[in-house]
Amino acid sequence: MFNRKSIYALNKKDPDAIVYMDANEVIVRLTREDFASEEEFLKWKSWSDGNYRTEDNQDVVEGKHNTSIDDLPEAALSIPAIDVVMERQHEKSERRRMASTMVSQIRDKLTETQFRRLWMYYVGGMTVDEIGEKEGVSHQATSLSITTAIRKIKKYF
């Protein structure tokens, strides 16, 4: 079986014929004798050369802008079913809801200062010294506040 580029090459290399592939993928060669006149042959030969060239150029452009499936990792080809996607979204939503509930419950058990400092420490990634400096309190006061907050959380959860 020939691809379009091969047909283009065959047609271009044979100046005395128009080469094309029929619907059954059989290569057909029309010669000057198959046309009523030399003018008609040249007209169709010019058209076929131009047409195959245009198709070949389009194939080149398309090839540069597409990736072969063979080049993709298998994971990229596996598309989850809609029920799997919906289940994942539901689970993600449920985790967010549970996390939000947990944060609210923790907040209820702590003082505003303890919650703020604990949040800055664990979520904000700040050090005890950075928190103390930001709030204008000593390292010891900040550390004690965070430690007390952790004990309260462990007691209730």
mmCIF file of N, CA and C in Angstrom, residues 3-136:
data_model
loop_
_atom_site.group_PDB
_atom_site.id
_atom_site.type_symbol
_atom_site.label_atom_id
_atom_site.label_comp_id
_atom_site.label_asym_id
_atom_site.label_seq_id
_atom_site.Cartn_x
_atom_site.Cartn_y
_atom_site.Cartn_z
ATOM 1 N N ASN A 3 1.391 5.397 0.476
ATOM 2 C CA ASN A 3 0.774 6.557 1.099
ATOM 3 C C ASN A 3 0.723 7.688 0.082
ATOM 4 N N ARG A 4 0.088 8.778 0.461
ATOM 5 C CA ARG A 4 -0.090 9.888 -0.468
ATOM 6 C C ARG A 4 1.256 10.423 -0.950
ATOM 7 N N LYS A 5 2.254 10.479 -0.064
ATOM 8 C CA LYS A 5 3.562 11.009 -0.447
ATOM 9 C C LYS A 5 4.184 10.127 -1.535
ATOM 10 N N SER A 6 4.015 8.830 -1.429
ATOM 11 C CA SER A 6 4.567 7.923 -2.436
ATOM 12 C C SER A 6 3.890 8.147 -3.779
ATOM 13 N N ILE A 7 2.581 8.354 -3.779
ATOM 14 C CA ILE A 7 1.860 8.613 -5.018
ATOM 15 C C ILE A 7 2.338 9.937 -5.622
ATOM 16 N N TYR A 8 2.537 10.941 -4.774
ATOM 17 C CA TYR A 8 3.049 12.230 -5.237
ATOM 18 C C TYR A 8 4.402 12.017 -5.907
ATOM 19 N N ALA A 9 5.270 11.255 -5.280
ATOM 20 C CA ALA A 9 6.603 11.016 -5.833
ATOM 21 C C ALA A 9 6.518 10.249 -7.152
ATOM 22 N N LEU A 10 5.669 9.218 -7.204
ATOM 23 C CA LEU A 10 5.510 8.447 -8.442
ATOM 24 C C LEU A 10 4.982 9.323 -9.580
ATOM 25 N N ASN A 11 3.983 10.140 -9.265
ATOM 26 C CA ASN A 11 3.388 11.006 -10.277
ATOM 27 C C ASN A 11 4.407 12.024 -10.785
ATOM 28 N N LYS A 12 5.194 12.583 -9.877
ATOM 29 C CA LYS A 12 6.173 13.600 -10.246
ATOM 30 C C LYS A 12 7.321 12.988 -11.075
ATOM 31 N N LYS A 13 7.718 11.759 -10.737
ATOM 32 C CA LYS A 13 8.852 11.121 -11.431
ATOM 33 C C LYS A 13 8.487 10.602 -12.826
ATOM 34 N N ASP A 14 7.186 10.496 -13.081
ATOM 35 C CA ASP A 14 6.752 9.963 -14.378
ATOM 36 C C ASP A 14 6.102 11.086 -15.190
ATOM 37 N N PRO A 15 6.900 11.829 -15.976
ATOM 38 C CA PRO A 15 6.357 12.978 -16.705
ATOM 39 C C PRO A 15 5.408 12.582 -17.843
ATOM 40 N N ASP A 16 5.415 11.309 -18.204
ATOM 41 C CA ASP A 16 4.572 10.873 -19.321
ATOM 42 C C ASP A 16 3.279 10.215 -18.865
ATOM 43 N N ALA A 17 2.950 10.336 -17.543
ATOM 44 C CA ALA A 17 1.730 9.707 -17.053
ATOM 45 C C ALA A 17 1.219 10.436 -15.810
ATOM 46 N N ILE A 18 -0.056 10.204 -15.549
ATOM 47 C CA ILE A 18 -0.669 10.655 -14.303
ATOM 48 C C ILE A 18 -0.844 9.398 -13.463
ATOM 49 N N VAL A 19 -0.217 9.404 -12.313
ATOM 50 C CA VAL A 19 -0.264 8.233 -11.439
ATOM 51 C C VAL A 19 -1.157 8.570 -10.255
ATOM 52 N N TYR A 20 -2.100 7.682 -9.956
ATOM 53 C CA TYR A 20 -2.967 7.874 -8.795
ATOM 54 C C TYR A 20 -3.398 6.519 -8.254
ATOM 55 N N MET A 21 -4.037 6.541 -7.105
ATOM 56 C CA MET A 21 -4.504 5.308 -6.491
ATOM 57 C C MET A 21 -6.029 5.310 -6.540
ATOM 58 N N ASP A 22 -6.616 4.211 -7.015
ATOM 59 C CA ASP A 22 -8.075 4.164 -7.085
ATOM 60 C C ASP A 22 -8.659 3.782 -5.715
ATOM 61 N N ALA A 23 -9.967 3.643 -5.655
ATOM 62 C CA ALA A 23 -10.662 3.366 -4.392
ATOM 63 C C ALA A 23 -10.243 2.029 -3.780
ATOM 64 N N ASN A 24 -9.767 1.113 -4.592
ATOM 65 C CA ASN A 24 -9.325 -0.194 -4.095
ATOM 66 C C ASN A 24 -7.836 -0.208 -3.766
ATOM 67 N N GLU A 25 -7.225 0.971 -3.756
ATOM 68 C CA GLU A 25 -5.807 1.158 -3.459
ATOM 69 C C GLU A 25 -4.900 0.503 -4.495
ATOM 70 N N VAL A 26 -5.395 0.480 -5.723
ATOM 71 C CA VAL A 26 -4.610 -0.026 -6.849
ATOM 72 C C VAL A 26 -4.040 1.196 -7.571
ATOM 73 N N ILE A 27 -2.739 1.151 -7.863
ATOM 74 C CA ILE A 27 -2.106 2.265 -8.557
ATOM 75 C C ILE A 27 -2.484 2.208 -10.036
ATOM 76 N N VAL A 28 -2.966 3.360 -10.517
ATOM 77 C CA VAL A 28 -3.385 3.480 -11.915
ATOM 78 C C VAL A 28 -2.444 4.483 -12.583
ATOM 79 N N ARG A 29 -2.104 4.156 -13.831
ATOM 80 C CA ARG A 29 -1.203 5.026 -14.594
ATOM 81 C C ARG A 29 -1.909 5.390 -15.897
ATOM 82 N N LEU A 30 -2.248 6.709 -16.016
ATOM 83 C CA LEU A 30 -2.872 7.196 -17.252
ATOM 84 C C LEU A 30 -1.791 7.861 -18.089
ATOM 85 N N THR A 31 -1.678 7.419 -19.347
ATOM 86 C CA THR A 31 -0.655 7.978 -20.237
ATOM 87 C C THR A 31 -1.288 8.964 -21.214
ATOM 88 N N ARG A 32 -0.444 9.564 -22.026
ATOM 89 C CA ARG A 32 -0.912 10.526 -23.022
ATOM 90 C C ARG A 32 -1.955 9.896 -23.946
ATOM 91 N N GLU A 33 -1.795 8.607 -24.221
ATOM 92 C CA GLU A 33 -2.703 7.915 -25.135
ATOM 93 C C GLU A 33 -4.118 7.805 -24.571
ATOM 94 N N ASP A 34 -4.267 7.955 -23.234
ATOM 95 C CA ASP A 34 -5.583 7.852 -22.612
ATOM 96 C C ASP A 34 -6.383 9.151 -22.716
ATOM 97 N N PHE A 35 -5.784 10.192 -23.303
ATOM 98 C CA PHE A 35 -6.452 11.481 -23.423
ATOM 99 C C PHE A 35 -6.701 11.811 -24.887
ATOM 100 N N ALA A 36 -7.698 12.647 -25.126
ATOM 101 C CA ALA A 36 -8.081 13.017 -26.501
ATOM 102 C C ALA A 36 -7.016 13.864 -27.167
ATOM 103 N N SER A 37 -6.290 14.669 -26.387
ATOM 104 C CA SER A 37 -5.269 15.527 -26.994
ATOM 105 C C SER A 37 -4.119 15.730 -26.015
ATOM 106 N N GLU A 38 -3.025 16.238 -26.565
ATOM 107 C CA GLU A 38 -1.855 16.554 -25.741
ATOM 108 C C GLU A 38 -2.205 17.652 -24.739
ATOM 109 N N GLU A 39 -2.997 18.646 -25.196
ATOM 110 C CA GLU A 39 -3.407 19.736 -24.306
ATOM 111 C C GLU A 39 -4.187 19.222 -23.105
ATOM 112 N N GLU A 40 -5.107 18.307 -23.356
ATOM 113 C CA GLU A 40 -5.923 17.749 -22.262
ATOM 114 C C GLU A 40 -5.026 16.986 -21.282
ATOM 115 N N PHE A 41 -4.105 16.185 -21.812
ATOM 116 C CA PHE A 41 -3.183 15.452 -20.943
ATOM 117 C C PHE A 41 -2.374 16.422 -20.077
ATOM 118 N N LEU A 42 -1.786 17.468 -20.710
ATOM 119 C CA LEU A 42 -0.954 18.427 -19.976
ATOM 120 C C LEU A 42 -1.760 19.180 -18.910
ATOM 121 N N LYS A 43 -3.012 19.507 -19.249
ATOM 122 C CA LYS A 43 -3.876 20.190 -18.285
ATOM 123 C C LYS A 43 -4.087 19.305 -17.050
ATOM 124 N N TRP A 44 -4.415 18.033 -17.258
ATOM 125 C CA TRP A 44 -4.660 17.109 -16.138
ATOM 126 C C TRP A 44 -3.371 16.734 -15.418
ATOM 127 N N LYS A 45 -2.293 16.645 -16.131
ATOM 128 C CA LYS A 45 -0.990 16.352 -15.514
ATOM 129 C C LYS A 45 -0.588 17.506 -14.591
ATOM 130 N N SER A 46 -0.772 18.737 -15.059
ATOM 131 C CA SER A 46 -0.454 19.910 -14.258
ATOM 132 C C SER A 46 -1.341 19.951 -13.006
ATOM 133 N N TRP A 47 -2.621 19.667 -13.191
ATOM 134 C CA TRP A 47 -3.549 19.668 -12.062
ATOM 135 C C TRP A 47 -3.143 18.598 -11.051
ATOM 136 N N SER A 48 -2.840 17.372 -11.505
ATOM 137 C CA SER A 48 -2.504 16.288 -10.582
ATOM 138 C C SER A 48 -1.199 16.583 -9.835
ATOM 139 N N ASP A 49 -0.204 17.133 -10.541
ATOM 140 C CA ASP A 49 1.049 17.501 -9.869
ATOM 141 C C ASP A 49 0.777 18.525 -8.772
ATOM 142 N N GLY A 50 0.002 19.553 -9.110
ATOM 143 C CA GLY A 50 -0.324 20.593 -8.124
ATOM 144 C C GLY A 50 -1.152 20.061 -6.972
ATOM 145 N N ASN A 51 -2.124 19.224 -7.292
ATOM 146 C CA ASN A 51 -3.000 18.671 -6.264
ATOM 147 C C ASN A 51 -2.213 17.778 -5.298
ATOM 148 N N TYR A 52 -1.394 16.882 -5.833
ATOM 149 C CA TYR A 52 -0.591 16.010 -4.965
ATOM 150 C C TYR A 52 0.401 16.827 -4.140
ATOM 151 N N ARG A 53 0.959 17.882 -4.749
ATOM 152 C CA ARG A 53 1.903 18.732 -4.012
ATOM 153 C C ARG A 53 1.196 19.417 -2.839
ATOM 154 N N THR A 54 0.002 19.957 -3.088
ATOM 155 C CA THR A 54 -0.772 20.604 -2.022
ATOM 156 C C THR A 54 -1.077 19.617 -0.901
ATOM 157 N N GLU A 55 -1.522 18.420 -1.275
ATOM 158 C CA GLU A 55 -1.818 17.391 -0.273
ATOM 159 C C GLU A 55 -0.569 17.003 0.508
ATOM 160 N N ASP A 56 0.546 16.884 -0.204
ATOM 161 C CA ASP A 56 1.801 16.527 0.456
ATOM 162 C C ASP A 56 2.220 17.624 1.439
ATOM 163 N N ASN A 57 2.113 18.888 1.030
ATOM 164 C CA ASN A 57 2.450 20.004 1.925
ATOM 165 C C ASN A 57 1.544 20.018 3.153
ATOM 166 N N GLN A 58 0.279 19.743 2.952
ATOM 167 C CA GLN A 58 -0.655 19.687 4.086
ATOM 168 C C GLN A 58 -0.267 18.558 5.040
ATOM 169 N N ASP A 59 0.131 17.436 4.498
ATOM 170 C CA ASP A 59 0.570 16.317 5.337
ATOM 171 C C ASP A 59 1.797 16.691 6.159
ATOM 172 N N VAL A 60 2.729 17.422 5.534
ATOM 173 C CA VAL A 60 3.940 17.845 6.240
ATOM 174 C C VAL A 60 3.579 18.784 7.387
ATOM 175 N N VAL A 61 2.742 19.782 7.094
ATOM 176 C CA VAL A 61 2.325 20.735 8.127
ATOM 177 C C VAL A 61 1.579 20.006 9.240
ATOM 178 N N GLU A 62 0.671 19.152 8.872
ATOM 179 C CA GLU A 62 -0.103 18.386 9.856
ATOM 180 C C GLU A 62 0.814 17.503 10.695
ATOM 181 N N GLY A 63 1.799 16.913 10.077
ATOM 182 C CA GLY A 63 2.740 16.057 10.789
ATOM 183 C C GLY A 63 3.567 16.823 11.806
ATOM 184 N N LYS A 64 3.870 18.081 11.494
ATOM 185 C CA LYS A 64 4.660 18.892 12.421
ATOM 186 C C LYS A 64 3.829 19.347 13.616
ATOM 187 N N HIS A 65 2.520 19.377 13.461
ATOM 188 C CA HIS A 65 1.650 19.884 14.519
ATOM 189 C C HIS A 65 0.911 18.779 15.264
ATOM 190 N N ASN A 66 1.194 17.566 14.957
ATOM 191 C CA ASN A 66 0.531 16.449 15.620
ATOM 192 C C ASN A 66 1.562 15.500 16.209
ATOM 193 N N THR A 67 1.151 14.801 17.228
ATOM 194 C CA THR A 67 1.999 13.801 17.848
ATOM 195 C C THR A 67 1.410 12.433 17.553
ATOM 196 N N SER A 68 2.255 11.534 17.197
ATOM 197 C CA SER A 68 1.791 10.177 16.937
ATOM 198 C C SER A 68 1.365 9.518 18.247
ATOM 199 N N ILE A 69 0.316 8.746 18.177
ATOM 200 C CA ILE A 69 -0.137 8.020 19.359
ATOM 201 C C ILE A 69 0.962 7.086 19.849
ATOM 202 N N ASP A 70 1.759 6.595 18.937
ATOM 203 C CA ASP A 70 2.847 5.693 19.322
ATOM 204 C C ASP A 70 3.889 6.388 20.196
ATOM 205 N N ASP A 71 3.985 7.727 20.086
ATOM 206 C CA ASP A 71 4.966 8.480 20.867
ATOM 207 C C ASP A 71 4.468 8.871 22.253
ATOM 208 N N LEU A 72 3.183 8.646 22.509
ATOM 209 C CA LEU A 72 2.616 9.035 23.805
ATOM 210 C C LEU A 72 2.770 7.915 24.826
ATOM 211 N N PRO A 73 2.994 8.276 26.094
ATOM 212 C CA PRO A 73 3.024 7.241 27.122
ATOM 213 C C PRO A 73 1.629 6.635 27.275
ATOM 214 N N GLU A 74 1.580 5.402 27.696
ATOM 215 C CA GLU A 74 0.300 4.709 27.801
ATOM 216 C C GLU A 74 -0.667 5.429 28.733
ATOM 217 N N ALA A 75 -0.148 6.043 29.783
ATOM 218 C CA ALA A 75 -1.001 6.753 30.739
ATOM 219 C C ALA A 75 -1.756 7.898 30.068
ATOM 220 N N ALA A 76 -1.151 8.520 29.071
ATOM 221 C CA ALA A 76 -1.798 9.632 28.384
ATOM 222 C C ALA A 76 -2.965 9.158 27.531
ATOM 223 N N LEU A 77 -2.952 7.905 27.153
ATOM 224 C CA LEU A 77 -4.008 7.368 26.296
ATOM 225 C C LEU A 77 -5.196 6.829 27.084
ATOM 226 N N SER A 78 -5.011 6.620 28.363
ATOM 227 C CA SER A 78 -6.104 6.066 29.150
ATOM 228 C C SER A 78 -6.983 7.202 29.661
ATOM 229 N N ILE A 79 -8.180 7.235 29.168
ATOM 230 C CA ILE A 79 -9.147 8.249 29.564
ATOM 231 C C ILE A 79 -10.155 7.578 30.484
ATOM 232 N N PRO A 80 -10.279 8.112 31.709
ATOM 233 C CA PRO A 80 -11.204 7.471 32.639
ATOM 234 C C PRO A 80 -12.654 7.643 32.195
ATOM 235 N N ALA A 81 -13.465 6.663 32.555
ATOM 236 C CA ALA A 81 -14.892 6.715 32.245
ATOM 237 C C ALA A 81 -15.530 7.841 33.060
ATOM 238 N N ILE A 82 -16.672 8.334 32.590
ATOM 239 C CA ILE A 82 -17.336 9.454 33.242
ATOM 240 C C ILE A 82 -17.696 9.140 34.688
ATOM 241 N N ASP A 83 -18.076 7.898 34.955
ATOM 242 C CA ASP A 83 -18.423 7.559 36.341
ATOM 243 C C ASP A 83 -17.197 7.616 37.253
ATOM 244 N N VAL A 84 -16.022 7.292 36.723
ATOM 245 C CA VAL A 84 -14.787 7.377 37.498
ATOM 246 C C VAL A 84 -14.458 8.845 37.773
ATOM 247 N N VAL A 85 -14.609 9.686 36.760
ATOM 248 C CA VAL A 85 -14.351 11.117 36.920
ATOM 249 C C VAL A 85 -15.307 11.708 37.953
ATOM 250 N N MET A 86 -16.569 11.355 37.847
ATOM 251 C CA MET A 86 -17.573 11.875 38.788
ATOM 252 C C MET A 86 -17.271 11.398 40.207
ATOM 253 N N GLU A 87 -16.870 10.157 40.351
ATOM 254 C CA GLU A 87 -16.540 9.611 41.677
ATOM 255 C C GLU A 87 -15.340 10.347 42.274
ATOM 256 N N ARG A 88 -14.330 10.609 41.450
ATOM 257 C CA ARG A 88 -13.153 11.351 41.926
ATOM 258 C C ARG A 88 -13.531 12.759 42.368
ATOM 259 N N GLN A 89 -14.399 13.408 41.595
ATOM 260 C CA GLN A 89 -14.839 14.758 41.961
ATOM 261 C C GLN A 89 -15.624 14.727 43.269
ATOM 262 N N HIS A 90 -16.456 13.717 43.418
ATOM 263 C CA HIS A 90 -17.234 13.575 44.653
ATOM 264 C C HIS A 90 -16.298 13.356 45.847
ATOM 265 N N GLU A 91 -15.318 12.474 45.678
ATOM 266 C CA GLU A 91 -14.366 12.209 46.757
ATOM 267 C C GLU A 91 -13.578 13.469 47.120
ATOM 268 N N LYS A 92 -13.164 14.219 46.121
ATOM 269 C CA LYS A 92 -12.420 15.462 46.359
ATOM 270 C C LYS A 92 -13.299 16.458 47.121
ATOM 271 N N SER A 93 -14.529 16.567 46.701
ATOM 272 C CA SER A 93 -15.481 17.454 47.372
ATOM 273 C C SER A 93 -15.697 17.023 48.821
ATOM 274 N N GLU A 94 -15.817 15.740 49.015
ATOM 275 C CA GLU A 94 -16.027 15.197 50.365
ATOM 276 C C GLU A 94 -14.813 15.461 51.259
ATOM 277 N N ARG A 95 -13.607 15.300 50.700
ATOM 278 C CA ARG A 95 -12.392 15.591 51.477
ATOM 279 C C ARG A 95 -12.334 17.067 51.877
ATOM 280 N N ARG A 96 -12.701 17.941 50.941
ATOM 281 C CA ARG A 96 -12.722 19.380 51.249
ATOM 282 C C ARG A 96 -13.734 19.689 52.353
ATOM 283 N N ARG A 97 -14.909 19.081 52.243
ATOM 284 C CA ARG A 97 -15.947 19.307 53.240
ATOM 285 C C ARG A 97 -15.486 18.838 54.612
ATOM 286 N N MET A 98 -14.864 17.649 54.652
ATOM 287 C CA MET A 98 -14.381 17.105 55.926
ATOM 288 C C MET A 98 -13.258 17.976 56.502
ATOM 289 N N ALA A 99 -12.371 18.452 55.642
ATOM 290 C CA ALA A 99 -11.276 19.313 56.104
ATOM 291 C C ALA A 99 -11.829 20.622 56.653
ATOM 292 N N SER A 100 -12.807 21.175 55.975
ATOM 293 C CA SER A 100 -13.422 22.417 56.432
ATOM 294 C C SER A 100 -14.113 22.220 57.779
ATOM 295 N N THR A 101 -14.807 21.100 57.933
ATOM 296 C CA THR A 101 -15.463 20.788 59.202
ATOM 297 C C THR A 101 -14.428 20.631 60.299
ATOM 298 N N MET A 102 -13.322 19.941 60.003
ATOM 299 C CA MET A 102 -12.261 19.724 60.987
ATOM 300 C C MET A 102 -11.643 21.046 61.423
ATOM 301 N N VAL A 103 -11.384 21.933 60.471
ATOM 302 C CA VAL A 103 -10.807 23.237 60.797
ATOM 303 C C VAL A 103 -11.768 24.015 61.693
ATOM 304 N N SER A 104 -13.061 23.975 61.381
ATOM 305 C CA SER A 104 -14.056 24.669 62.214
ATOM 306 C C SER A 104 -14.090 24.106 63.621
ATOM 307 N N GLN A 105 -14.006 22.780 63.730
ATOM 308 C CA GLN A 105 -14.018 22.146 65.056
ATOM 309 C C GLN A 105 -12.761 22.518 65.848
ATOM 310 N N ILE A 106 -11.626 22.542 65.176
ATOM 311 C CA ILE A 106 -10.373 22.925 65.845
ATOM 312 C C ILE A 106 -10.457 24.376 66.295
ATOM 313 N N ARG A 107 -10.963 25.227 65.429
ATOM 314 C CA ARG A 107 -11.074 26.653 65.738
ATOM 315 C C ARG A 107 -11.947 26.875 66.984
ATOM 316 N N ASP A 108 -12.998 26.078 67.112
ATOM 317 C CA ASP A 108 -13.900 26.201 68.265
ATOM 318 C C ASP A 108 -13.215 25.844 69.578
ATOM 319 N N LYS A 109 -12.201 24.988 69.540
ATOM 320 C CA LYS A 109 -11.526 24.520 70.760
ATOM 321 C C LYS A 109 -10.355 25.409 71.177
ATOM 322 N N LEU A 110 -9.911 26.260 70.281
ATOM 323 C CA LEU A 110 -8.726 27.088 70.554
ATOM 324 C C LEU A 110 -9.104 28.549 70.717
ATOM 325 N N THR A 111 -8.208 29.276 71.357
ATOM 326 C CA THR A 111 -8.383 30.726 71.386
ATOM 327 C C THR A 111 -8.026 31.262 70.005
ATOM 328 N N GLU A 112 -8.434 32.493 69.746
ATOM 329 C CA GLU A 112 -8.133 33.096 68.446
ATOM 330 C C GLU A 112 -6.624 33.164 68.215
ATOM 331 N N THR A 113 -5.868 33.512 69.249
ATOM 332 C CA THR A 113 -4.409 33.620 69.156
ATOM 333 C C THR A 113 -3.785 32.259 68.876
ATOM 334 N N GLN A 114 -4.233 31.230 69.610
ATOM 335 C CA GLN A 114 -3.687 29.883 69.390
ATOM 336 C C GLN A 114 -3.959 29.413 67.969
ATOM 337 N N PHE A 115 -5.183 29.615 67.497
ATOM 338 C CA PHE A 115 -5.534 29.175 66.144
ATOM 339 C C PHE A 115 -4.691 29.922 65.104
ATOM 340 N N ARG A 116 -4.577 31.242 65.250
ATOM 341 C CA ARG A 116 -3.809 32.045 64.296
ATOM 342 C C ARG A 116 -2.352 31.595 64.248
ATOM 343 N N ARG A 117 -1.750 31.401 65.412
ATOM 344 C CA ARG A 117 -0.338 30.993 65.455
ATOM 345 C C ARG A 117 -0.151 29.573 64.916
ATOM 346 N N LEU A 118 -1.058 28.690 65.245
ATOM 347 C CA LEU A 118 -0.991 27.316 64.734
ATOM 348 C C LEU A 118 -1.125 27.322 63.209
ATOM 349 N N TRP A 119 -2.037 28.145 62.702
ATOM 350 C CA TRP A 119 -2.242 28.267 61.256
ATOM 351 C C TRP A 119 -0.977 28.795 60.579
ATOM 352 N N MET A 120 -0.397 29.848 61.142
ATOM 353 C CA MET A 120 0.822 30.412 60.550
ATOM 354 C C MET A 120 1.958 29.381 60.576
ATOM 355 N N TYR A 121 2.014 28.582 61.629
ATOM 356 C CA TYR A 121 3.086 27.597 61.778
ATOM 357 C C TYR A 121 2.917 26.440 60.789
ATOM 358 N N TYR A 122 1.740 25.827 60.771
ATOM 359 C CA TYR A 122 1.550 24.636 59.934
ATOM 360 C C TYR A 122 1.148 24.953 58.494
ATOM 361 N N VAL A 123 0.237 25.869 58.310
ATOM 362 C CA VAL A 123 -0.239 26.157 56.951
ATOM 363 C C VAL A 123 0.651 27.197 56.274
ATOM 364 N N GLY A 124 1.021 28.235 57.022
ATOM 365 C CA GLY A 124 1.851 29.287 56.458
ATOM 366 C C GLY A 124 3.320 28.936 56.381
ATOM 367 N N GLY A 125 3.725 27.880 57.086
ATOM 368 C CA GLY A 125 5.116 27.439 57.039
ATOM 369 C C GLY A 125 6.090 28.376 57.733
ATOM 370 N N MET A 126 5.577 29.204 58.638
ATOM 371 C CA MET A 126 6.443 30.153 59.345
ATOM 372 C C MET A 126 7.110 29.460 60.533
ATOM 373 N N THR A 127 8.271 29.932 60.910
ATOM 374 C CA THR A 127 8.954 29.400 62.088
ATOM 375 C C THR A 127 8.391 30.093 63.327
ATOM 376 N N VAL A 128 8.687 29.527 64.510
ATOM 377 C CA VAL A 128 8.250 30.118 65.773
ATOM 378 C C VAL A 128 8.815 31.534 65.895
ATOM 379 N N ASP A 129 10.070 31.710 65.522
ATOM 380 C CA ASP A 129 10.698 33.035 65.587
ATOM 381 C C ASP A 129 10.008 34.035 64.649
ATOM 382 N N GLU A 130 9.669 33.605 63.453
ATOM 383 C CA GLU A 130 8.997 34.495 62.500
ATOM 384 C C GLU A 130 7.623 34.923 63.022
ATOM 385 N N ILE A 131 6.897 33.968 63.612
ATOM 386 C CA ILE A 131 5.577 34.290 64.179
ATOM 387 C C ILE A 131 5.738 35.280 65.330
ATOM 388 N N GLY A 132 6.692 34.988 66.234
ATOM 389 C CA GLY A 132 6.943 35.871 67.367
ATOM 390 C C GLY A 132 7.314 37.275 66.922
ATOM 391 N N GLU A 133 8.165 37.359 65.912
ATOM 392 C CA GLU A 133 8.587 38.659 65.396
ATOM 393 C C GLU A 133 7.411 39.412 64.775
ATOM 394 N N LYS A 134 6.586 38.695 64.035
ATOM 395 C CA LYS A 134 5.423 39.310 63.390
ATOM 396 C C LYS A 134 4.435 39.839 64.417
ATOM 397 N N GLU A 135 4.260 39.091 65.513
ATOM 398 C CA GLU A 135 3.275 39.481 66.527
ATOM 399 C C GLU A 135 3.885 40.290 67.669
ATOM 400 N N GLY A 136 5.192 40.444 67.656
ATOM 401 C CA GLY A 136 5.854 41.232 68.690
ATOM 402 C C GLY A 136 5.890 40.542 70.046
#
